Amino acid sequence: MTDHVYKIEEFVGSSPIGQDEAIRNAIKRAAETLHRLRWFEVTETRGQITDGRIVHWQVTVRVGSTLE
């Protein structure tokens, strides 16, 4: 079994649609700048409220990638 060492980076994705879309936006952007992505972890969720309604989501994710 091979031992893995991971580098962890933090990204914040946002979306007016929902949490899932915000996570996907963060991962999509992470994949454009990092290689060998292996996992993610949601560490924080925030939202903007206007007139008693959620109008925007912001999600912080930690993304792990294996090192060469």
PDB file of C-alpha atoms in Angstrom:
ATOM      1  CA  MET A   1       0.000   0.000   0.000  1.00  0.00           C
ATOM      2  CA  THR A   2       1.370   3.394  -0.964  1.00  0.00           C
ATOM      3  CA  ASP A   3       1.561   6.140   1.627  1.00  0.00           C
ATOM      4  CA  HIS A   4       0.065   9.444   0.533  1.00  0.00           C
ATOM      5  CA  VAL A   5       1.028  12.959   1.543  1.00  0.00           C
ATOM      6  CA  TYR A   6      -1.542  15.652   0.853  1.00  0.00           C
ATOM      7  CA  LYS A   7      -1.328  19.369   0.329  1.00  0.00           C
ATOM      8  CA  ILE A   8      -4.391  21.221   1.636  1.00  0.00           C
ATOM      9  CA  GLU A   9      -5.687  24.445   0.114  1.00  0.00           C
ATOM     10  CA  GLU A  10      -8.755  26.447   1.115  1.00  0.00           C
ATOM     11  CA  PHE A  11     -11.269  27.852  -1.372  1.00  0.00           C
ATOM     12  CA  VAL A  12     -14.489  29.803  -0.956  1.00  0.00           C
ATOM     13  CA  GLY A  13     -17.217  29.210  -3.526  1.00  0.00           C
ATOM     14  CA  SER A  14     -20.370  31.253  -3.848  1.00  0.00           C
ATOM     15  CA  SER A  15     -23.721  30.963  -5.584  1.00  0.00           C
ATOM     16  CA  PRO A  16     -27.172  32.524  -5.538  1.00  0.00           C
ATOM     17  CA  ILE A  17     -28.634  29.052  -6.234  1.00  0.00           C
ATOM     18  CA  GLY A  18     -27.547  27.028  -3.191  1.00  0.00           C
ATOM     19  CA  GLN A  19     -24.857  25.331  -1.136  1.00  0.00           C
ATOM     20  CA  ASP A  20     -24.268  22.510  -3.607  1.00  0.00           C
ATOM     21  CA  GLU A  21     -23.665  24.961  -6.442  1.00  0.00           C
ATOM     22  CA  ALA A  22     -21.283  26.983  -4.251  1.00  0.00           C
ATOM     23  CA  ILE A  23     -19.286  23.827  -3.443  1.00  0.00           C
ATOM     24  CA  ARG A  24     -19.167  22.845  -7.113  1.00  0.00           C
ATOM     25  CA  ASN A  25     -17.950  26.331  -8.059  1.00  0.00           C
ATOM     26  CA  ALA A  26     -15.124  26.123  -5.496  1.00  0.00           C
ATOM     27  CA  ILE A  27     -14.065  22.633  -6.654  1.00  0.00           C
ATOM     28  CA  LYS A  28     -14.222  23.637 -10.316  1.00  0.00           C
ATOM     29  CA  ARG A  29     -11.904  26.577  -9.666  1.00  0.00           C
ATOM     30  CA  ALA A  30      -9.589  24.475  -7.502  1.00  0.00           C
ATOM     31  CA  ALA A  31      -9.281  21.946 -10.338  1.00  0.00           C
ATOM     32  CA  GLU A  32      -8.116  24.731 -12.662  1.00  0.00           C
ATOM     33  CA  THR A  33      -5.178  25.598 -10.378  1.00  0.00           C
ATOM     34  CA  LEU A  34      -4.303  22.327  -8.607  1.00  0.00           C
ATOM     35  CA  HIS A  35      -3.536  18.841  -9.899  1.00  0.00           C
ATOM     36  CA  ARG A  36      -4.401  15.419  -8.462  1.00  0.00           C
ATOM     37  CA  LEU A  37      -7.367  16.552  -6.350  1.00  0.00           C
ATOM     38  CA  ARG A  38      -8.475  13.732  -4.056  1.00  0.00           C
ATOM     39  CA  TRP A  39     -10.992  15.013  -1.509  1.00  0.00           C
ATOM     40  CA  PHE A  40     -12.778  18.042  -0.091  1.00  0.00           C
ATOM     41  CA  GLU A  41     -14.220  19.029   3.258  1.00  0.00           C
ATOM     42  CA  VAL A  42     -16.815  21.749   3.868  1.00  0.00           C
ATOM     43  CA  THR A  43     -15.591  23.787   6.827  1.00  0.00           C
ATOM     44  CA  GLU A  44     -17.922  26.770   6.829  1.00  0.00           C
ATOM     45  CA  THR A  45     -21.243  27.837   5.323  1.00  0.00           C
ATOM     46  CA  ARG A  46     -22.531  31.389   5.205  1.00  0.00           C
ATOM     47  CA  GLY A  47     -25.413  33.109   3.504  1.00  0.00           C
ATOM     48  CA  GLN A  48     -26.665  36.559   2.714  1.00  0.00           C
ATOM     49  CA  ILE A  49     -30.200  37.411   3.800  1.00  0.00           C
ATOM     50  CA  THR A  50     -32.273  40.144   2.197  1.00  0.00           C
ATOM     51  CA  ASP A  51     -35.859  40.861   3.273  1.00  0.00           C
ATOM     52  CA  GLY A  52     -35.963  37.638   5.285  1.00  0.00           C
ATOM     53  CA  ARG A  53     -34.878  35.436   2.347  1.00  0.00           C
ATOM     54  CA  ILE A  54     -31.584  33.711   1.553  1.00  0.00           C
ATOM     55  CA  VAL A  55     -30.264  35.399  -1.573  1.00  0.00           C
ATOM     56  CA  HIS A  56     -26.689  34.112  -1.740  1.00  0.00           C
ATOM     57  CA  TRP A  57     -24.599  31.214  -0.394  1.00  0.00           C
ATOM     58  CA  GLN A  58     -20.888  31.177   0.431  1.00  0.00           C
ATOM     59  CA  VAL A  59     -19.146  27.908   1.323  1.00  0.00           C
ATOM     60  CA  THR A  60     -15.539  27.402   2.473  1.00  0.00           C
ATOM     61  CA  VAL A  61     -13.971  24.091   1.455  1.00  0.00           C
ATOM     62  CA  ARG A  62     -10.586  22.556   2.164  1.00  0.00           C
ATOM     63  CA  VAL A  63      -9.309  20.612  -0.832  1.00  0.00           C
ATOM     64  CA  GLY A  64      -6.670  17.892  -0.580  1.00  0.00           C
ATOM     65  CA  SER A  65      -4.336  17.014  -3.441  1.00  0.00           C
ATOM     66  CA  THR A  66      -1.570  14.431  -3.531  1.00  0.00           C
ATOM     67  CA  LEU A  67       1.999  15.615  -3.975  1.00  0.00           C
ATOM     68  CA  GLU A  68       4.291  14.383  -6.745  1.00  0.00           C
TER      69      GLU A  68
END
